[in-house]
Structure formats: structure tokens, C-alpha cells
mmCIF file of C-alpha atoms in Angstrom:
data_model
loop_
_atom_site.group_PDB
_atom_site.id
_atom_site.type_symbol
_atom_site.label_atom_id
_atom_site.label_comp_id
_atom_site.label_asym_id
_atom_site.label_seq_id
_atom_site.Cartn_x
_atom_site.Cartn_y
_atom_site.Cartn_z
ATOM 1 C CA MET A 1 2.184 -12.721 2.546
ATOM 2 C CA TRP A 2 1.219 -9.685 0.552
ATOM 3 C CA GLY A 3 3.071 -6.835 -0.956
ATOM 4 C CA PHE A 4 2.608 -3.788 -3.037
ATOM 5 C CA SER A 5 4.516 -1.738 -5.468
ATOM 6 C CA ASN A 6 4.197 1.787 -6.661
ATOM 7 C CA PHE A 7 2.057 1.859 -9.789
ATOM 8 C CA ASN A 8 4.579 4.238 -11.352
ATOM 9 C CA ASN A 9 7.033 1.392 -11.889
ATOM 10 C CA LEU A 10 4.866 0.261 -14.801
ATOM 11 C CA TRP A 11 5.963 3.326 -16.775
ATOM 12 C CA PRO A 12 9.403 4.092 -18.211
ATOM 13 C CA ARG A 13 11.546 5.544 -15.441
ATOM 14 C CA ASP A 14 12.919 8.362 -17.567
ATOM 15 C CA PHE A 15 9.378 9.522 -18.314
ATOM 16 C CA LEU A 16 8.447 9.816 -14.637
ATOM 17 C CA ASN A 17 11.888 10.694 -13.258
ATOM 18 C CA VAL A 18 11.625 7.839 -10.737
ATOM 19 C CA SER A 19 14.915 6.461 -9.453
ATOM 20 C CA GLU A 20 13.609 3.072 -8.319
ATOM 21 C CA PRO A 21 10.266 1.349 -7.729
ATOM 22 C CA PHE A 22 8.900 1.054 -4.194
ATOM 23 C CA GLN A 23 8.263 -2.569 -3.222
ATOM 24 C CA GLU A 24 7.609 -3.643 0.359
ATOM 25 C CA GLU A 25 5.774 -6.298 2.345
ATOM 26 C CA TYR A 26 3.708 -5.430 5.404
ATOM 27 C CA THR A 27 1.614 -7.205 8.006
ATOM 28 C CA CYS A 28 -1.953 -6.305 7.110
ATOM 29 C CA TYR A 29 -4.846 -5.281 9.347
ATOM 30 C CA PRO A 30 -8.238 -3.690 8.666
ATOM 31 C CA VAL A 31 -8.602 0.046 9.263
ATOM 32 C CA SER A 32 -11.193 -0.715 11.961
ATOM 33 C CA PHE A 33 -8.318 -1.936 14.174
ATOM 34 C CA ILE A 34 -7.144 1.667 14.547
ATOM 35 C CA GLY A 35 -10.571 3.289 14.782
ATOM 36 C CA LYS A 36 -10.723 4.456 11.165
ATOM 37 C CA ASP A 37 -14.086 2.860 10.313
ATOM 38 C CA ASP A 38 -14.886 5.803 8.029
ATOM 39 C CA MET A 39 -12.206 4.505 5.633
ATOM 40 C CA GLU A 40 -14.090 1.245 4.964
ATOM 41 C CA ASN A 41 -15.914 2.752 1.983
ATOM 42 C CA GLY A 42 -12.804 4.140 0.329
ATOM 43 C CA ASN A 43 -9.744 2.799 -1.453
ATOM 44 C CA LYS A 44 -6.973 4.346 0.653
ATOM 45 C CA ILE A 45 -4.502 2.567 2.905
ATOM 46 C CA ILE A 46 -2.413 3.647 5.889
ATOM 47 C CA LEU A 47 1.324 2.980 5.803
ATOM 48 C CA PRO A 48 4.150 3.519 8.324
ATOM 49 C CA GLN A 49 6.346 6.634 8.375
ATOM 50 C CA PRO A 50 9.417 4.782 6.997
ATOM 51 C CA ALA A 51 7.433 4.158 3.802
ATOM 52 C CA LEU A 52 7.060 7.907 3.273
ATOM 53 C CA ASN A 53 10.779 8.377 3.874
ATOM 54 C CA ALA A 54 11.625 5.706 1.290
ATOM 55 C CA LEU A 55 9.175 7.167 -1.219
ATOM 56 C CA ALA A 56 10.589 10.669 -0.763
ATOM 57 C CA ARG A 57 14.115 9.382 -1.413
ATOM 58 C CA GLY A 58 12.830 7.766 -4.619
ATOM 59 C CA HIS A 59 11.595 11.096 -6.016
ATOM 60 C CA ILE A 60 8.095 9.691 -6.348
ATOM 61 C CA SER A 61 5.422 11.643 -8.170
ATOM 62 C CA TRP A 62 2.220 12.788 -6.484
ATOM 63 C CA PRO A 63 -0.500 11.710 -6.157
ATOM 64 C CA MET A 64 0.789 8.246 -5.363
ATOM 65 C CA LEU A 65 -1.031 5.220 -6.745
ATOM 66 C CA PHE A 66 -0.005 1.737 -5.657
ATOM 67 C CA GLU A 67 -0.635 -1.720 -6.998
ATOM 68 C CA VAL A 68 -1.392 -3.868 -3.953
ATOM 69 C CA SER A 69 -1.005 -7.609 -4.448
ATOM 70 C CA ASN A 70 -1.104 -10.997 -2.783
ATOM 71 C CA PRO A 71 1.682 -13.002 -4.458
ATOM 72 C CA TYR A 72 0.213 -16.319 -3.267
ATOM 73 C CA THR A 73 -3.093 -15.814 -5.075
ATOM 74 C CA ASP A 74 -1.960 -13.410 -7.804
ATOM 75 C CA LYS A 75 -4.812 -11.090 -6.779
ATOM 76 C CA ARG A 76 -4.259 -7.360 -7.241
ATOM 77 C CA THR A 77 -5.963 -4.046 -6.657
ATOM 78 C CA HIS A 78 -4.918 -0.392 -6.633
ATOM 79 C CA SER A 79 -4.850 2.096 -3.814
ATOM 80 C CA GLY A 80 -3.718 5.484 -2.664
ATOM 81 C CA VAL A 81 -2.373 6.376 0.790
ATOM 82 C CA LEU A 82 -4.359 8.462 3.246
ATOM 83 C CA GLU A 83 -1.768 8.725 6.038
ATOM 84 C CA PHE A 84 1.636 7.445 7.100
ATOM 85 C CA ILE A 85 0.804 6.682 10.745
ATOM 86 C CA SER A 86 0.715 2.888 11.116
ATOM 87 C CA ASP A 87 3.261 1.030 13.211
ATOM 88 C CA GLU A 88 6.460 0.099 11.439
ATOM 89 C CA GLY A 89 6.028 -3.054 9.379
ATOM 90 C CA THR A 90 2.234 -2.809 9.286
ATOM 91 C CA CYS A 91 -0.379 -1.553 6.875
ATOM 92 C CA HIS A 92 -4.065 -0.872 7.453
ATOM 93 C CA MET A 93 -6.583 -1.139 4.642
ATOM 94 C CA PRO A 94 -10.353 -1.370 4.192
ATOM 95 C CA TYR A 95 -11.716 -4.821 4.964
ATOM 96 C CA TRP A 96 -13.229 -5.124 1.461
ATOM 97 C CA MET A 97 -9.721 -4.693 0.041
ATOM 98 C CA MET A 98 -8.404 -7.452 2.291
ATOM 99 C CA GLN A 99 -11.204 -9.720 1.052
ATOM 100 C CA GLN A 100 -10.411 -8.813 -2.563
ATOM 101 C CA LEU A 101 -6.809 -9.908 -1.976
ATOM 102 C CA ASN A 102 -7.771 -13.030 0.043
ATOM 103 C CA LEU A 103 -6.014 -11.681 3.142
ATOM 104 C CA LYS A 104 -6.796 -12.386 6.782
ATOM 105 C CA GLU A 105 -6.011 -10.099 9.701
ATOM 106 C CA GLY A 106 -2.286 -10.268 10.445
ATOM 107 C CA ASP A 107 -1.254 -11.820 7.122
ATOM 108 C CA ILE A 108 2.138 -10.740 5.848
#
């Protein structure tokens, strides 16, 4: 299992005008699974369209920075989002990021 939260929730909400933090769990796959090998050297992830909808309702500030974590190992890293095109319930990230978080393909 892994999850991530918007990095903005670490700051006072009044300061950022954020109504609520964004916290979700997704099934994780490497970006190579969707033919985005060029993303392997970066630190961006791909999320589903419903994530963008939820973020927009939360009045999130741009650019978005997320804290990505594996709650079972307490490992964390930070990421931005390149696109909102993955299937609902899934996230794609560079393989090095999955290794950093001790995630295997298909972990939730």
C-alpha cells in the first residue's frame, strides 16, 4: 500500500487558502508500462483525471508538489504531476521512485 498527500498540507491552511489536504491511495506502476520511458529520469508522476477534479475542488495552489509515501516502510519522497491520464485508481511513476519507496509493480 502506498499513498501520497499534497505537500501544501504541511503549511497553515489560512496561509495557502487550501480547504482540505489531498490524500489518496493508488495502485502503482512504472511509467514504462504506458510507454513514457522518457519520464524515468524525472520526478513527475501521472495521476487519474478524478485526482485533478478533487484537487480543483480543494482550491489547490500551482505548481503542485506532493509528498509520496509508503506507510508500511515510512519511506517518503516528493513529486510533481506531469499529466492526469492514468486509469482511475492507478498512478504511474518513475521506476527509481518506486524503488525509493520499496514498491513493486501493482502495489497499492
